[in-house]
Amino acid sequence: MAEKLERVYNVNLRSAYNYPRTVRARKALIMLRAFVERHMKSAEVTISNALNHEIWRNGMQKPPIRMRIKAVREDGKVSALLFGEDEIKAAGEKRRGEKKKKAADKRGKREREKKEREAKKTSAPAKEAPKKEQPAAAPVSKAVKEAPAKVPTFADVPAGHADAKGNAP
């Protein structure tokens, strides 16, 4: 197995501000990738999610001017991490494992619910008790709709009195 090389860099991204506002964050990522390729001498560079989110945090128009990163080279592959961040987990393996666990949990839950429903169906006829008849409810009378109260307007208020909003003269 090859050696693991870790380095911490302060990357200046100010020259991304030489580009139009709508491409600055994208250019900052390209510049960061080029910086890591040049200094770690490897063409395979992976940028971590946390580092990507940090660059895009203020939006596309205002990427950070400089960033502190940790670059890790192992087996010719370089990972660019936000300073203080742990290693990048193998994303594909992690996701597959989580999906399998979730699917198994769902399957088990569905089977348990199905068994419970079947158990209720089989036990329901045995426990069935005669239902008591409820007395018929009194017929509901229809309520008469009343006309909504008239809201006073400015024309309805006598001269010299409060206006329609309730303000005194």
Coordinates of N, CA and C in Angstrom, one line a residue, residues 24-168:
R24 N -18.8 32.7 -10.7 CA -17.7 32.8 -9.7 C -17.5 31.5 -8.9
A25 N -18.6 31.0 -8.3 CA -18.4 29.8 -7.5 C -18.0 28.6 -8.3
R26 N -18.5 28.5 -9.5 CA -18.0 27.4 -10.4 C -16.5 27.5 -10.7
K27 N -16.1 28.8 -11.0 CA -14.7 29.0 -11.3 C -13.8 28.8 -10.1
A28 N -14.4 29.1 -8.9 CA -13.6 28.9 -7.6 C -13.4 27.4 -7.5
L29 N -14.3 26.6 -7.8 CA -14.2 25.1 -7.7 C -13.1 24.6 -8.7
I30 N -13.2 25.2 -9.9 CA -12.2 24.8 -10.9 C -10.8 25.2 -10.5
M31 N -10.7 26.4 -9.9 CA -9.4 26.9 -9.4 C -8.9 26.0 -8.3
L32 N -9.7 25.7 -7.4 CA -9.4 24.8 -6.2 C -8.9 23.5 -6.7
R33 N -9.6 22.9 -7.7 CA -9.2 21.6 -8.2 C -7.8 21.7 -8.9
A34 N -7.6 22.7 -9.7 CA -6.3 22.9 -10.3 C -5.2 23.1 -9.3
F35 N -5.4 23.8 -8.3 CA -4.4 24.1 -7.2 C -4.0 22.7 -6.6
V36 N -5.0 21.9 -6.2 CA -4.7 20.6 -5.6 C -4.0 19.7 -6.6
E37 N -4.4 19.7 -7.8 CA -3.7 18.9 -8.8 C -2.3 19.3 -8.9
R38 N -2.0 20.5 -9.0 CA -0.6 21.0 -9.2 C 0.2 20.7 -7.9
H39 N -0.3 21.0 -6.7 CA 0.5 20.8 -5.5 C 0.7 19.4 -5.0
M40 N -0.3 18.6 -5.3 CA -0.3 17.2 -4.9 C 0.2 16.2 -6.0
K41 N 0.4 16.7 -7.2 CA 0.9 16.0 -8.3 C 0.1 14.8 -8.6
S42 N -1.2 15.0 -8.8 CA -2.2 13.9 -9.1 C -3.3 14.5 -9.9
A43 N -3.8 13.8 -10.9 CA -4.9 14.2 -11.8 C -6.2 13.9 -11.2
E44 N -6.3 12.9 -10.3 CA -7.6 12.4 -9.8 C -7.8 13.2 -8.4
V45 N -8.7 14.2 -8.5 CA -9.0 15.0 -7.3 C -10.5 14.8 -7.0
T46 N -10.8 14.6 -5.7 CA -12.1 14.5 -5.2 C -12.3 15.6 -4.2
I47 N -13.4 16.5 -4.4 CA -13.7 17.5 -3.5 C -14.8 17.1 -2.6
S48 N -14.6 17.2 -1.3 CA -15.6 16.8 -0.3 C -16.9 17.6 -0.4
N49 N -17.9 17.0 0.1 CA -19.2 17.7 0.1 C -19.2 19.0 1.0
A50 N -18.5 18.9 2.2 CA -18.4 20.0 3.1 C -17.6 21.2 2.4
L51 N -16.6 20.8 1.7 CA -15.8 21.9 1.0 C -16.6 22.5 -0.1
N52 N -17.4 21.7 -0.8 CA -18.2 22.2 -1.9 C -19.3 23.2 -1.3
H53 N -19.9 22.7 -0.2 CA -21.0 23.5 0.5 C -20.4 24.8 1.0
E54 N -19.2 24.8 1.5 CA -18.6 26.0 2.0 C -18.3 27.0 0.9
I55 N -17.9 26.5 -0.3 CA -17.7 27.4 -1.4 C -19.0 28.0 -1.9
W56 N -20.1 27.2 -1.9 CA -21.4 27.7 -2.4 C -22.3 28.3 -1.3
R57 N -21.8 28.4 -0.1 CA -22.6 28.9 1.1 C -23.2 30.2 0.9
N58 N -22.4 31.2 0.3 CA -22.9 32.5 0.1 C -23.5 32.7 -1.3
G59 N -23.7 31.6 -2.0 CA -24.3 31.7 -3.3 C -23.2 31.7 -4.4
M60 N -23.7 31.8 -5.6 CA -22.8 31.7 -6.8 C -22.0 33.0 -7.0
Q61 N -22.5 34.1 -6.5 CA -21.9 35.4 -6.8 C -20.8 35.7 -5.8
K62 N -20.8 35.1 -4.6 CA -19.8 35.6 -3.6 C -19.1 34.3 -3.0
P63 N -18.2 33.7 -3.7 CA -17.5 32.6 -3.1 C -16.4 33.1 -2.1
P64 N -15.9 32.3 -1.2 CA -14.9 32.9 -0.2 C -13.7 33.3 -1.0
I65 N -13.0 34.3 -0.4 CA -11.8 34.8 -1.1 C -10.6 33.8 -0.9
R66 N -10.5 33.2 0.3 CA -9.5 32.2 0.5 C -10.1 31.1 1.5
M67 N -9.5 29.9 1.3 CA -10.0 28.8 2.1 C -8.8 28.0 2.6
R68 N -9.0 27.4 3.8 CA -8.0 26.5 4.4 C -8.5 25.1 4.1
I69 N -7.7 24.3 3.4 CA -8.1 23.0 3.1 C -7.0 22.0 3.5
K70 N -7.4 20.7 3.6 CA -6.5 19.6 3.9 C -6.6 18.7 2.6
A71 N -5.4 18.5 2.0 CA -5.3 17.6 0.9 C -4.7 16.3 1.3
V72 N -5.3 15.1 1.0 CA -4.8 13.8 1.3 C -4.7 13.0 0.1
R73 N -3.4 12.5 -0.1 CA -3.1 11.7 -1.3 C -2.9 10.3 -0.8
E74 N -3.6 9.3 -1.4 CA -3.5 7.9 -1.1 C -3.7 7.1 -2.4
D75 N -2.7 6.3 -2.8 CA -2.8 5.5 -4.0 C -3.0 6.3 -5.2
G76 N -2.4 7.5 -5.3 CA -2.5 8.3 -6.5 C -3.8 9.1 -6.6
K77 N -4.7 9.0 -5.6 CA -6.0 9.7 -5.6 C -5.9 10.7 -4.5
V78 N -6.4 11.9 -4.8 CA -6.3 13.0 -3.9 C -7.7 13.4 -3.4
S79 N -7.9 13.6 -2.1 CA -9.1 14.1 -1.6 C -8.9 15.5 -1.0
A80 N -9.7 16.4 -1.4 CA -9.6 17.8 -0.9 C -10.7 17.9 0.2
L81 N -10.3 18.2 1.4 CA -11.3 18.3 2.5 C -11.2 19.7 3.1
L82 N -12.3 20.1 3.7 CA -12.3 21.3 4.5 C -11.4 21.1 5.7
F83 N -10.7 22.1 6.1 CA -9.7 21.9 7.2 C -10.5 21.6 8.5
G84 N -10.2 20.5 9.2 CA -10.9 20.1 10.4 C -11.9 19.0 10.1
E85 N -12.1 18.7 8.8 CA -13.1 17.6 8.4 C -12.4 16.3 8.4
D86 N -13.1 15.2 8.8 CA -12.6 13.9 8.7 C -12.5 13.4 7.3
E87 N -12.0 12.2 7.1 CA -11.9 11.6 5.8 C -13.3 11.5 5.1
I88 N -13.2 11.5 3.8 CA -14.4 11.2 3.0 C -14.8 9.8 3.1
K89 N -16.0 9.4 3.5 CA -16.4 8.0 3.5 C -16.7 7.6 2.1
A90 N -16.5 6.3 1.9 CA -16.8 5.7 0.6 C -18.3 5.9 0.3
A91 N -18.7 6.9 -0.5 CA -20.1 7.3 -0.6 C -20.9 6.1 -1.2
G92 N -20.5 5.5 -2.2 CA -21.3 4.4 -2.8 C -21.5 3.3 -1.8
E93 N -20.5 2.8 -1.1 CA -20.7 1.7 -0.2 C -21.6 2.1 1.0
K94 N -21.4 3.3 1.5 CA -22.2 3.8 2.6 C -23.7 3.8 2.2
R95 N -24.0 4.4 1.0 CA -25.4 4.5 0.6 C -26.0 3.1 0.3
R96 N -25.2 2.2 -0.3 CA -25.8 0.9 -0.6 C -26.2 0.2 0.7
G97 N -25.3 0.3 1.7 CA -25.5 -0.3 3.0 C -26.7 0.2 3.7
E98 N -26.9 1.5 3.7 CA -28.0 2.2 4.3 C -29.3 1.8 3.6
K99 N -29.3 1.7 2.2 CA -30.5 1.4 1.5 C -30.9 0.0 1.8
K100 N -30.0 -1.0 1.9 CA -30.3 -2.3 2.2 C -30.9 -2.4 3.6
K101 N -30.4 -1.7 4.5 CA -30.9 -1.8 5.9 C -32.3 -1.2 5.9
K102 N -32.5 -0.1 5.2 CA -33.9 0.5 5.2 C -34.9 -0.4 4.5
A103 N -34.5 -1.0 3.4 CA -35.4 -1.9 2.7 C -35.7 -3.1 3.6
A104 N -34.8 -3.6 4.3 CA -35.0 -4.8 5.2 C -36.0 -4.4 6.3
D105 N -35.7 -3.2 6.9 CA -36.6 -2.7 8.0 C -38.0 -2.5 7.5
K106 N -38.2 -2.0 6.3 CA -39.5 -1.8 5.7 C -40.2 -3.1 5.5
R107 N -39.5 -4.1 4.9 CA -40.0 -5.4 4.6 C -40.5 -6.0 5.9
G108 N -39.6 -6.0 6.9 CA -40.0 -6.6 8.2 C -41.2 -5.9 8.8
K109 N -41.3 -4.6 8.7 CA -42.4 -3.9 9.3 C -43.7 -4.3 8.5
R110 N -43.7 -4.4 7.2 CA -44.8 -4.7 6.4 C -45.3 -6.1 6.8
E111 N -44.4 -7.0 6.9 CA -44.7 -8.4 7.3 C -45.4 -8.5 8.7
R112 N -44.8 -7.7 9.6 CA -45.4 -7.7 11.0 C -46.8 -7.2 10.9
E113 N -47.0 -6.0 10.2 CA -48.3 -5.4 10.1 C -49.3 -6.4 9.4
K114 N -48.9 -7.1 8.4 CA -49.7 -8.0 7.7 C -50.2 -9.2 8.6
K115 N -49.2 -9.7 9.4 CA -49.6 -10.8 10.4 C -50.5 -10.3 11.4
E116 N -50.3 -9.0 11.9 CA -51.3 -8.5 12.9 C -52.7 -8.3 12.3
R117 N -52.8 -7.9 11.1 CA -54.1 -7.7 10.5 C -54.8 -9.1 10.3
E118 N -54.0 -10.1 9.9 CA -54.6 -11.4 9.7 C -55.0 -12.0 11.1
A119 N -54.2 -11.7 12.1 CA -54.6 -12.2 13.5 C -55.9 -11.5 13.9
K120 N -56.1 -10.2 13.6 CA -57.3 -9.5 14.0 C -58.5 -10.0 13.3
K121 N -58.3 -10.3 12.0 CA -59.4 -10.9 11.2 C -59.9 -12.2 11.7
T122 N -58.9 -13.1 12.0 CA -59.3 -14.4 12.5 C -59.9 -14.3 13.9
S123 N -59.5 -13.4 14.7 CA -60.0 -13.3 16.1 C -61.2 -12.5 16.2
A124 N -61.5 -11.6 15.2 CA -62.6 -10.7 15.2 C -64.0 -11.4 15.3
P125 N -64.3 -12.5 14.4 CA -65.6 -13.1 14.5 C -65.8 -13.8 15.8
A126 N -64.8 -14.3 16.5 CA -65.0 -15.0 17.7 C -65.4 -14.0 18.8
K127 N -64.9 -12.9 18.8 CA -65.2 -11.9 19.9 C -66.4 -11.0 19.6
E128 N -67.0 -11.2 18.4 CA -68.1 -10.3 18.0 C -69.3 -10.4 19.0
A129 N -69.7 -9.3 19.5 CA -70.8 -9.2 20.5 C -72.0 -8.6 19.8
P130 N -73.2 -8.9 20.3 CA -74.4 -8.3 19.7 C -74.3 -6.8 19.9
K131 N -74.7 -6.1 18.9 CA -74.7 -4.6 19.0 C -76.0 -4.1 19.6
K132 N -75.9 -3.1 20.4 CA -77.1 -2.5 21.0 C -77.6 -1.5 20.0
E133 N -78.9 -1.5 19.9 CA -79.5 -0.5 19.0 C -79.5 0.9 19.7
Q134 N -79.1 1.9 19.0 CA -79.1 3.2 19.5 C -80.4 3.9 19.2
P135 N -80.9 4.7 20.1 CA -82.2 5.4 19.8 C -82.0 6.4 18.6
A136 N -83.0 6.5 17.8 CA -82.9 7.4 16.7 C -82.7 8.8 17.1
A137 N -81.8 9.5 16.5 CA -81.5 10.9 16.9 C -82.6 11.8 16.4
A138 N -82.8 12.9 17.2 CA -83.9 13.9 16.8 C -83.5 14.5 15.5
P139 N -84.5 14.8 14.6 CA -84.2 15.4 13.4 C -83.5 16.8 13.6
V140 N -82.5 17.1 12.8 CA -81.8 18.3 12.9 C -82.6 19.4 12.2
S141 N -82.9 20.5 12.9 CA -83.6 21.6 12.2 C -82.6 22.4 11.4
K142 N -83.0 22.9 10.3 CA -82.2 23.7 9.5 C -82.2 25.1 10.1
A143 N -80.9 25.6 10.3 CA -80.8 26.9 10.9 C -81.1 28.0 9.8
V144 N -81.7 29.0 10.2 CA -82.1 30.1 9.2 C -80.9 31.0 9.1
K145 N -80.4 31.2 7.9 CA -79.3 32.1 7.7 C -79.7 33.5 7.9
E146 N -79.0 34.2 8.8 CA -79.2 35.6 9.0 C -78.4 36.4 8.1
A147 N -78.9 37.6 7.7 CA -78.1 38.5 6.8 C -76.9 39.0 7.6
P148 N -75.7 39.1 7.0 CA -74.6 39.7 7.7 C -74.8 41.1 8.1
A149 N -74.3 41.5 9.2 CA -74.5 42.9 9.7 C -73.9 43.9 8.7
K150 N -74.5 45.0 8.5 CA -74.0 46.0 7.5 C -72.9 46.7 8.1
V151 N -71.8 46.8 7.4 CA -70.6 47.6 7.9 C -70.8 49.0 7.5
P152 N -70.7 49.9 8.5 CA -70.9 51.4 8.1 C -69.8 51.9 7.2
T153 N -70.2 52.7 6.2 CA -69.3 53.3 5.3 C -69.2 54.8 5.6
F154 N -68.3 55.4 4.9 CA -68.1 56.9 5.1 C -69.4 57.7 4.8
A155 N -70.2 57.2 3.8 CA -71.4 57.9 3.5 C -72.4 57.8 4.6
D156 N -72.4 56.8 5.4 CA -73.4 56.6 6.5 C -73.1 57.4 7.7
V157 N -71.9 57.9 7.9 CA -71.5 58.6 9.1 C -72.0 60.1 9.0
P158 N -72.7 60.6 10.0 CA -73.1 62.0 9.9 C -71.9 63.0 9.9
A159 N -72.0 64.1 9.4 CA -71.0 65.1 9.3 C -70.5 65.5 10.7
G160 N -69.3 65.7 10.9 CA -68.8 66.1 12.2 C -68.5 65.0 13.2
H161 N -68.8 63.8 12.8 CA -68.6 62.6 13.7 C -67.4 61.8 13.1
A162 N -67.1 60.7 13.8 CA -65.9 59.9 13.4 C -66.1 59.4 12.0
D163 N -65.0 59.2 11.3 CA -65.0 58.7 10.0 C -65.2 57.2 10.0
A164 N -65.2 56.6 8.8 CA -65.5 55.2 8.7 C -64.5 54.3 9.5
K165 N -63.3 54.8 9.6 CA -62.2 54.0 10.3 C -62.3 54.2 11.8
G166 N -63.1 55.1 12.3 CA -63.3 55.4 13.7 C -62.5 56.5 14.2
N167 N -61.9 57.3 13.3 CA -61.0 58.4 13.7 C -61.9 59.6 14.0
A168 N -61.6 60.4 15.1 CA -62.4 61.6 15.4 C -61.9 62.7 14.6

